[in-house]
mmCIF file of C-alpha atoms and ligand atoms in Angstrom:
data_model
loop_
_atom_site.group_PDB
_atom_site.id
_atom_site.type_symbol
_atom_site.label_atom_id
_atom_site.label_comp_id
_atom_site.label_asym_id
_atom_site.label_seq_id
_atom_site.Cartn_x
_atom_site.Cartn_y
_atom_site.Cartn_z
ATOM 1 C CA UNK U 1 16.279 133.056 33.303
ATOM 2 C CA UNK U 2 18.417 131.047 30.840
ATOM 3 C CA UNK U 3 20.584 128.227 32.111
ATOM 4 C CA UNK U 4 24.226 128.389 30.185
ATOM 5 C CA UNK U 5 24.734 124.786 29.241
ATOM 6 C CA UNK U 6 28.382 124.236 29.461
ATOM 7 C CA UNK U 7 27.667 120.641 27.973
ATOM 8 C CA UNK U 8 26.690 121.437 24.491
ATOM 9 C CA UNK U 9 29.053 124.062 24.247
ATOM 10 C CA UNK U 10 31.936 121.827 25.166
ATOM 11 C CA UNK U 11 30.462 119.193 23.025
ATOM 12 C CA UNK U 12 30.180 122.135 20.122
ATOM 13 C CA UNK U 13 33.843 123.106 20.714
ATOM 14 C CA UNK U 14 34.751 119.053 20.596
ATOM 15 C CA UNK U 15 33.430 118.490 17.450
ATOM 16 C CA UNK U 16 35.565 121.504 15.742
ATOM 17 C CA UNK U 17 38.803 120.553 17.017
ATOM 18 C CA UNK U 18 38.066 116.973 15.914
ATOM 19 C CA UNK U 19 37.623 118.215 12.338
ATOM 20 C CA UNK U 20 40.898 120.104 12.840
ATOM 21 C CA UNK U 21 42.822 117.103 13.981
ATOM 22 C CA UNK U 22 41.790 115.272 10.666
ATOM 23 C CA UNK U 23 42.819 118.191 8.618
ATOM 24 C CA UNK U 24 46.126 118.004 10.668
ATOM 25 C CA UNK U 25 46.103 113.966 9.856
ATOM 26 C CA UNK U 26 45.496 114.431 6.106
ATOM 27 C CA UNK U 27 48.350 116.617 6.100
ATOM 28 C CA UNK U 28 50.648 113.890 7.130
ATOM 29 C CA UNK U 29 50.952 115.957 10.704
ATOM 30 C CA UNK U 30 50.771 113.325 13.655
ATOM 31 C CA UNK U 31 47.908 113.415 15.966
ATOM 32 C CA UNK U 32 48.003 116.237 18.822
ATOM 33 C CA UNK U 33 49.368 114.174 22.382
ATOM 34 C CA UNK U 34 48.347 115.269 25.795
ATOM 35 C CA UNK U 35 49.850 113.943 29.017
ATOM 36 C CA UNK U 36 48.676 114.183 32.454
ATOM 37 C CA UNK U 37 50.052 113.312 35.722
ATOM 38 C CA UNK U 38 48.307 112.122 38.867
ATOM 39 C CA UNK U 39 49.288 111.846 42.069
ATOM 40 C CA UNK U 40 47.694 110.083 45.050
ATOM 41 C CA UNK U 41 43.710 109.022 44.393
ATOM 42 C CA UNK U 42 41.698 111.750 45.348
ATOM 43 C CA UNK U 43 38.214 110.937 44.212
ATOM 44 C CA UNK U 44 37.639 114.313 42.495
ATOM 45 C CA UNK U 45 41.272 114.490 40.986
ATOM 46 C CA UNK U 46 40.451 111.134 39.267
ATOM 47 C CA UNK U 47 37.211 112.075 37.963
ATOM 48 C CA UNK U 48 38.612 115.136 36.380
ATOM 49 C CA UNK U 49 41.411 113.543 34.704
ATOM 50 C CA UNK U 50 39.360 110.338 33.453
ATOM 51 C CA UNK U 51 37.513 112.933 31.707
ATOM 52 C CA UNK U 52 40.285 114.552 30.313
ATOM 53 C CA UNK U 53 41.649 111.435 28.818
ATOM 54 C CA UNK U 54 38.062 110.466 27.734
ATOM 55 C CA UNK U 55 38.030 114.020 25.631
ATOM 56 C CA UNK U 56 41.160 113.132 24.169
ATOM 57 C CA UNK U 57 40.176 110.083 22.857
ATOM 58 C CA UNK U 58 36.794 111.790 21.680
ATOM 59 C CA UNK U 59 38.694 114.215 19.420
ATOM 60 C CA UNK U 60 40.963 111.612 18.119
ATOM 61 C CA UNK U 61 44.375 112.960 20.375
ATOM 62 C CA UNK U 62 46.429 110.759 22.093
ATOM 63 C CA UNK U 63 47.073 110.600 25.699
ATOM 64 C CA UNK U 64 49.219 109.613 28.168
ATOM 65 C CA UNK U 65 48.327 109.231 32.103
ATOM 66 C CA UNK U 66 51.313 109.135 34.563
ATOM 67 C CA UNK U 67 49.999 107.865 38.424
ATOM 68 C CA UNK U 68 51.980 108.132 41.103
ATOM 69 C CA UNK U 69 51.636 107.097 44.631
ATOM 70 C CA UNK U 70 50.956 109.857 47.189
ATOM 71 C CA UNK U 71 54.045 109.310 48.675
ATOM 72 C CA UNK U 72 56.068 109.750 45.742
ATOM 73 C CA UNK U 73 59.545 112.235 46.359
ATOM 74 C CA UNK U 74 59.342 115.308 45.138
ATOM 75 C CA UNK U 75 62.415 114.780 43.211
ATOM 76 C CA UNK U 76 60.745 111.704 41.658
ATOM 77 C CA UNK U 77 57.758 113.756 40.273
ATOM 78 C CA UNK U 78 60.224 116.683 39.111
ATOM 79 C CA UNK U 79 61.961 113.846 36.955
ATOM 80 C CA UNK U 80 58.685 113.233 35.391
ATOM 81 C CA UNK U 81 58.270 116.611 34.574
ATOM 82 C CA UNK U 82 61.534 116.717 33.146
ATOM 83 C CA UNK U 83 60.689 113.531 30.673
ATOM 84 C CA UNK U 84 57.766 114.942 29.708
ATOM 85 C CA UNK U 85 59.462 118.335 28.344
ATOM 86 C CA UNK U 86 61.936 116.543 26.838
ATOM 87 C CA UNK U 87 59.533 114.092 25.015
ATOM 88 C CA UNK U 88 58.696 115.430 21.504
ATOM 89 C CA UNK U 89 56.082 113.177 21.001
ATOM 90 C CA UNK U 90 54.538 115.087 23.654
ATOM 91 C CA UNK U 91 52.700 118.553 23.244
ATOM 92 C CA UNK U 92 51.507 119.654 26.029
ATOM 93 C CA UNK U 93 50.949 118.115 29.852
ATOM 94 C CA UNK U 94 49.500 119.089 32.966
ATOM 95 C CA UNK U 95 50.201 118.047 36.472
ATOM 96 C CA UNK U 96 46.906 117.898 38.344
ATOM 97 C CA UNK U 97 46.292 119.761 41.348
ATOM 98 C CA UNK U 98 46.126 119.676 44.818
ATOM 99 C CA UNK U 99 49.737 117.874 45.199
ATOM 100 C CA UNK U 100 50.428 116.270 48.342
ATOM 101 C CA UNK U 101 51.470 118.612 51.264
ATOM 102 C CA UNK U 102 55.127 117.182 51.108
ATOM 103 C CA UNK U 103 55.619 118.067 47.105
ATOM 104 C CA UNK U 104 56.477 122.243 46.315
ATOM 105 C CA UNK U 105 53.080 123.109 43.962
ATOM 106 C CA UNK U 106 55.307 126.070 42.548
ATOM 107 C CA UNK U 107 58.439 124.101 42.171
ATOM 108 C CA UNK U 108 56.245 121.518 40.398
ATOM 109 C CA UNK U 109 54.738 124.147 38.323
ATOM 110 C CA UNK U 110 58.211 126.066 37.312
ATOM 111 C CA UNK U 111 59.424 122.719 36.437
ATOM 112 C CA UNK U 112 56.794 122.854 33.354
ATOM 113 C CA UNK U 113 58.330 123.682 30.146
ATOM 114 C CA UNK U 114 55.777 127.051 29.509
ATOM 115 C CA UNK U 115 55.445 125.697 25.425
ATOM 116 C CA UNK U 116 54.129 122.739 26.845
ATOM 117 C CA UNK U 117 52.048 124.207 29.738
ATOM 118 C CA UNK U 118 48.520 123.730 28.371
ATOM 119 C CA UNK U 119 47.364 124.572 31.929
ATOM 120 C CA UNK U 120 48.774 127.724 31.832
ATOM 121 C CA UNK U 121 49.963 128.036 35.361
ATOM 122 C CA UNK U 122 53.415 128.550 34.763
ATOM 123 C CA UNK U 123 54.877 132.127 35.738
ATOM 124 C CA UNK U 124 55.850 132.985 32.212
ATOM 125 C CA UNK U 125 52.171 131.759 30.971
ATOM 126 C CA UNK U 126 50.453 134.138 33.984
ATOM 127 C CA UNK U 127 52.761 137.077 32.971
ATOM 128 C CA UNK U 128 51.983 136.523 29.025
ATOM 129 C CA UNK U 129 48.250 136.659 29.917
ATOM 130 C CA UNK U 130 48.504 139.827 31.511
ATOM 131 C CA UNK U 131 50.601 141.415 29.189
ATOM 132 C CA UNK U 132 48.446 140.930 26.159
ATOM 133 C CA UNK U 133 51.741 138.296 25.012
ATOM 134 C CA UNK U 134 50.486 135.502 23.306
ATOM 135 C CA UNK U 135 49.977 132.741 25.929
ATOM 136 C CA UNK U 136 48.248 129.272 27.422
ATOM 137 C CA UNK U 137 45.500 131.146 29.195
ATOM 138 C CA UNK U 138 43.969 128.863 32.692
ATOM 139 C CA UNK U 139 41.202 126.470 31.260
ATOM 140 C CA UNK U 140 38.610 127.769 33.629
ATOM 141 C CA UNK U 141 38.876 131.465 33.390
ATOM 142 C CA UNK U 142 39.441 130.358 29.663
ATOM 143 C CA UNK U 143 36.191 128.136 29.311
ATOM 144 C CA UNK U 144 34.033 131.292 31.447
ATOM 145 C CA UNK U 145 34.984 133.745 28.973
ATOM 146 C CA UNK U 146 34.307 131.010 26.048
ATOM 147 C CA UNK U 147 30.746 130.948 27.026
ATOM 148 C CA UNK U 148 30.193 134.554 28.063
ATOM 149 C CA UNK U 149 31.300 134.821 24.616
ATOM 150 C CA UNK U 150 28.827 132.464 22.912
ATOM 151 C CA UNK U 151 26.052 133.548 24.640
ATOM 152 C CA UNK U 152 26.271 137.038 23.832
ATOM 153 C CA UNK U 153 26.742 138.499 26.791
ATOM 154 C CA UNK U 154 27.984 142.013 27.051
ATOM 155 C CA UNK U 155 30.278 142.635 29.314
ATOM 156 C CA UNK U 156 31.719 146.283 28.650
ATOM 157 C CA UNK U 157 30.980 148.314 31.342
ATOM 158 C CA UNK U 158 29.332 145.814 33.807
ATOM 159 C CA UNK U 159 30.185 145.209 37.107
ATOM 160 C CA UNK U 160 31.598 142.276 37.639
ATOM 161 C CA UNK U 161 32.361 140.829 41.201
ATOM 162 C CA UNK U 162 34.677 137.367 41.233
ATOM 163 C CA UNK U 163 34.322 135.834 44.926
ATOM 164 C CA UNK U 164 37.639 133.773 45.185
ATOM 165 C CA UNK U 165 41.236 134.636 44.761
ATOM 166 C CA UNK U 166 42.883 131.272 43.803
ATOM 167 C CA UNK U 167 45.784 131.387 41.280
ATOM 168 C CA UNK U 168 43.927 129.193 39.178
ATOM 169 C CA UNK U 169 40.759 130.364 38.730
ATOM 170 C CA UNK U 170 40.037 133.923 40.539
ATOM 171 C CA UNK U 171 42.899 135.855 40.024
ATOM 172 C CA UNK U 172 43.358 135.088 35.944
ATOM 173 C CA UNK U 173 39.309 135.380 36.070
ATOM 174 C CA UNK U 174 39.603 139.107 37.422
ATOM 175 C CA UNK U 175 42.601 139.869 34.988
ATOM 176 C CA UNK U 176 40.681 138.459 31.971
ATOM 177 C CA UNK U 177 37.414 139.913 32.500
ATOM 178 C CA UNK U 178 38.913 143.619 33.122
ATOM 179 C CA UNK U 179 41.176 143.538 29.952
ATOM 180 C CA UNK U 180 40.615 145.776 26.958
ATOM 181 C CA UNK U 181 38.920 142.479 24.912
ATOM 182 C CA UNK U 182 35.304 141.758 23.668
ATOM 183 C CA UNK U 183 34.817 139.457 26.876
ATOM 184 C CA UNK U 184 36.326 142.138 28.836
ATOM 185 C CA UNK U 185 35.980 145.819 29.947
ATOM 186 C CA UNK U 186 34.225 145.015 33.315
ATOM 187 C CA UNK U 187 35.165 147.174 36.161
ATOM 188 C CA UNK U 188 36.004 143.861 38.434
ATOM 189 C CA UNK U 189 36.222 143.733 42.015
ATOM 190 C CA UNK U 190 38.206 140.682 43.404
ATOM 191 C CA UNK U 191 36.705 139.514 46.496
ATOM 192 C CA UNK U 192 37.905 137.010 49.238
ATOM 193 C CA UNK U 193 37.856 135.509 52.471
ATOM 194 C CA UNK U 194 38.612 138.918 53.934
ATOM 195 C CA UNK U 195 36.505 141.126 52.234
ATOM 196 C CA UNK U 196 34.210 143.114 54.347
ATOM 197 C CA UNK U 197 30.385 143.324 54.036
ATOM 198 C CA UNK U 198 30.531 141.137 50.964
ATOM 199 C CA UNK U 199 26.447 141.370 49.951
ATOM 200 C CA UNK U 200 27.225 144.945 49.344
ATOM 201 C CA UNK U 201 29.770 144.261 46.596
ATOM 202 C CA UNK U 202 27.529 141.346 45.129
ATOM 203 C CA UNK U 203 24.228 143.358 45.392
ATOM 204 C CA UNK U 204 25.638 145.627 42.970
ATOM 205 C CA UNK U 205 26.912 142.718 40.167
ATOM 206 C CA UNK U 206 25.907 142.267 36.905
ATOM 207 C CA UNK U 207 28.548 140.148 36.413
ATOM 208 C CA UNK U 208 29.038 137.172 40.080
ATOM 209 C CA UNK U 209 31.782 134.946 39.368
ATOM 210 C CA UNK U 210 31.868 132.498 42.711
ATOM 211 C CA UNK U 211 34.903 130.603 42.504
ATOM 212 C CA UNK U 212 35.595 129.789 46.467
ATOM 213 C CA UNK U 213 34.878 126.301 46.900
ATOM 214 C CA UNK U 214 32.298 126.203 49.381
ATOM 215 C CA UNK U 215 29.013 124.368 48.659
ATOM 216 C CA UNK U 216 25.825 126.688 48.458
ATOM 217 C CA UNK U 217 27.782 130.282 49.238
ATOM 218 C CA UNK U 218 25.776 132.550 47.250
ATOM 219 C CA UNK U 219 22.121 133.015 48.290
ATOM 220 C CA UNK U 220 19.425 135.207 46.865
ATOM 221 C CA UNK U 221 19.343 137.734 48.821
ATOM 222 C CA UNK U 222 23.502 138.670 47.410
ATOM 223 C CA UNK U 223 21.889 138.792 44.116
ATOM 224 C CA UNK U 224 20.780 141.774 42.109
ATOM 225 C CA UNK U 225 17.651 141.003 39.889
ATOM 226 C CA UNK U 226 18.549 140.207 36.464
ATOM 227 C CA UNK U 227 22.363 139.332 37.053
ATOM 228 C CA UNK U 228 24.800 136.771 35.531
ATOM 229 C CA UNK U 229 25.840 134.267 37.412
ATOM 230 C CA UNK U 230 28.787 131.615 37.058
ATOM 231 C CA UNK U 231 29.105 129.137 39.317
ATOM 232 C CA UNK U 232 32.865 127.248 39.611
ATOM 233 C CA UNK U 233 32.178 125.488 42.806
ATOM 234 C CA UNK U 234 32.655 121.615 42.399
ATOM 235 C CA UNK U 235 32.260 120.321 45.737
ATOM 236 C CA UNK U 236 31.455 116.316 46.443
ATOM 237 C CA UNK U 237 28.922 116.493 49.385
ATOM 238 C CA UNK U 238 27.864 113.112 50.530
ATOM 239 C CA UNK U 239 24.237 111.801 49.366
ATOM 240 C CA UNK U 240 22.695 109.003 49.625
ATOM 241 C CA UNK U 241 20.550 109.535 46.263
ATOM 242 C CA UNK U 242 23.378 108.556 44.073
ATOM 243 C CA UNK U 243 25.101 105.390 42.888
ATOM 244 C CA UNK U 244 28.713 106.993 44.270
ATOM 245 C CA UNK U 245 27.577 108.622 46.902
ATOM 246 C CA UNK U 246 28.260 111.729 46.517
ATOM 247 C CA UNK U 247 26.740 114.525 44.746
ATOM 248 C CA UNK U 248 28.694 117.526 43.380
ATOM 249 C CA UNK U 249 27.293 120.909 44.864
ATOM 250 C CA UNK U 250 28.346 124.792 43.319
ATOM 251 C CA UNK U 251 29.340 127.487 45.211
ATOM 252 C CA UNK U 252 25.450 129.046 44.144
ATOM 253 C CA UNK U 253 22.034 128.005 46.446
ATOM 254 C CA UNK U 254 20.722 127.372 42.329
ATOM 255 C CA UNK U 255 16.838 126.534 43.375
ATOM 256 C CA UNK U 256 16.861 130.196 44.953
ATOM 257 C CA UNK U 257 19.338 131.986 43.499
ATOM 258 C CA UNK U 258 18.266 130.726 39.514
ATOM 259 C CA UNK U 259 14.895 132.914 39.568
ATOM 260 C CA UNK U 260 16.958 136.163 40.319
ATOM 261 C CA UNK U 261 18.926 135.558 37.314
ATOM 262 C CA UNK U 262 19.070 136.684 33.653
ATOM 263 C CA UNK U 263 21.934 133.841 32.813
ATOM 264 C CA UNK U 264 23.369 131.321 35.474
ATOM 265 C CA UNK U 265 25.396 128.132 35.168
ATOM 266 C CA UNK U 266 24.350 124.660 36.353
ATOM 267 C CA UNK U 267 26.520 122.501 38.510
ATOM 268 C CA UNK U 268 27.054 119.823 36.828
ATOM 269 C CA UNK U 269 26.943 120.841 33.119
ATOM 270 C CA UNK U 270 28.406 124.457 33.125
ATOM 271 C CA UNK U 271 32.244 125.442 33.829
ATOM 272 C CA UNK U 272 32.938 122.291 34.494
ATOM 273 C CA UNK U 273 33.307 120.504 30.564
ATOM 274 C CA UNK U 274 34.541 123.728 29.335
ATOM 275 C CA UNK U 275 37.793 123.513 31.276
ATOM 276 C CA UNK U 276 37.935 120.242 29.817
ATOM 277 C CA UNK U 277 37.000 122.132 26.132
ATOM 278 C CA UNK U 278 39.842 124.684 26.991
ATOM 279 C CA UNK U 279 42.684 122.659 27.995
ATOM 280 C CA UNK U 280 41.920 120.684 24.576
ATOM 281 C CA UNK U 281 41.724 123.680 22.727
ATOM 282 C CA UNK U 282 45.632 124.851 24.340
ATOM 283 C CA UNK U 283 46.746 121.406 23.400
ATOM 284 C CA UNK U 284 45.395 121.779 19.971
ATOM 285 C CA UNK U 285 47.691 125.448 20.109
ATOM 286 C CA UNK U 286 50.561 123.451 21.437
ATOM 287 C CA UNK U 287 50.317 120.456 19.029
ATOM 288 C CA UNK U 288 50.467 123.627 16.219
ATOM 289 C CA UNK U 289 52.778 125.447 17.843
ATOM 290 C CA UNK U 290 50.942 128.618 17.715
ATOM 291 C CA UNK U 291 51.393 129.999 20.988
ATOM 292 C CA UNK U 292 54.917 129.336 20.960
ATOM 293 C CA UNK U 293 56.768 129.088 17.414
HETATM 294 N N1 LIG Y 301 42.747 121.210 39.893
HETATM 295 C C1 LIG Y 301 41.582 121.890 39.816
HETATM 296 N N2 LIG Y 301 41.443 122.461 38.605
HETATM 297 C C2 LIG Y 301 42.545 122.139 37.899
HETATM 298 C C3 LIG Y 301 42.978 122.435 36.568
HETATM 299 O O1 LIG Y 301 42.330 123.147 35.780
HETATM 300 N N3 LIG Y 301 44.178 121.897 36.211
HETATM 301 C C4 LIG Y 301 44.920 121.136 37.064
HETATM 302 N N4 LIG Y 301 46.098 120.686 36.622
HETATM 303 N N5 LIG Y 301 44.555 120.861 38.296
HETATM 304 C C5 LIG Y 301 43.364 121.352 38.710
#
């Protein structure tokens, strides 16, 4: 079994676009300029963003972090949105989710100017992806295929089961990993929360993508000897071994699962910093306008 270390990779990818920012420095060019906006205080929501400002400031781009109550209007947080496309200072932003129950996610979303969209969750980002167009590709399914990539790992031909539908994660995961690419040409099934008899599907993975968000899913017995197995689940589960605590538990049972495995993912240390790696890398894209000219 070898354990993916999403860590040094991210680190890896880090220290490359911090190179490329001084190249883009010594060329007079100004320094690439991410925004993010935050709404209400959920714990994990903070954590991820503090750590997307702290990677900014790692790789020498500025940031800018917008906090707004949880009972900010709707129309309020559109405004925002609207400043921040309009602000050429600013590259690319992202508006991090869950939103409050009272705020439209997709109205939020189509707000986002799609050159600046370095989440790529807008509409005309999803439909890009799929159509081989140039786009801002999600930084999860972005960051999986990043280290399926760097470890080697073929994937023509495999089977490939993602558990988890979500627009953010699942459903570009399944796209991505079926496309005609070098991390691609799996013959995915999408699973979900209505899937029938789902050990049968898993039993038969090379590939297990679990992406559904609930702590310790995937046991050993769902596992084929010898698979792959990526683990997106970031769940804080109270504990009272920690200074915060909580702990943060994947959707994988890792102590039993892990054995089974030719390649698996830690949680912490695997997807986790390369979403961070991939939305830096999309700002770096927006900041040289490559995706859109
Ligand atoms: N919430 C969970 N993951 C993400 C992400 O990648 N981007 C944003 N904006 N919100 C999230």
């Amino acid at each position: 079994m070898q354990l993916i270390d999403g860590k040094k990779i991210s680190l890896e990818i880090q220290e490359t676009i911090a190179e490329e920012v001084k190249t883009l420095l010594a060329q007079g060019k100004k320094k690439p300029h991410l925004a993010a906006i935050l709404v209400g205080n959920d714990g994990g929501s903070e954590t991820y963003v503090a750590s997307k400002i702290k990677t900014c400031e790692n790789v020498g781009f500025n940031s800018t972090l917008l906090r707004f109550p949880s009972d900010v209007s709707e129309e309020k947080l559109l405004q925002a949105v609207e400043d921040l496309n309009n602000n050429d200072d600013v590259d690319g932003f992202i508006v991090q989710l869950p939103l409050p129950k009272h705020i439209n996610e997709h109205k939020v979303i189509e707000a986002v100017k799609p050159s600046k969209d370095v989440d790529g969750f807008h509409p005309i980002n999803m439909g890009r992806m799929v159509l081989n167009l140039p786009a801002y590709v999600s930084a999860t399914p972005y960051g999986i295929v990043q280290l399926l990539d760097r470890y080697n790992i073929e994937t023509s031909g495999k089977n490939c089961v993602v558990i988890g539908r979500s627009h953010i994660v699942g459903s570009p995961m399944s796209i991505l990993l079926a496309k005609n690419t070098k991390v691609g040409n799996c013959t995915v099934t999408l699973c979900h929360s209505k899937t029938k008899d789902l050990k049968s599907f898993t039993t038969k993975a090379d590939i297990i993508v679990c992406a559904l968000g609930s702590p310790e899913f995937l046991k050993a017995d769902m596992v084929k000897e010898g698979a792959v197995v990526i683990d997106v689940g970031t769940t804080r589960v109270a504990s009272s071994e920690t200074k915060s605590g909580f702990k943060l538990k994947g959707d994988v049972k890792f102590d039993e699962v892990a054995p089974k495995c030719s390649y698996i993912t830690p949680v912490p240390g695997g997807v986790g910093p390369m979403t961070i790696a991939s939305l830096i890398m999309n700002t770096l894209l927006a900041a040289k306008k490559e995706i859109y000219k």
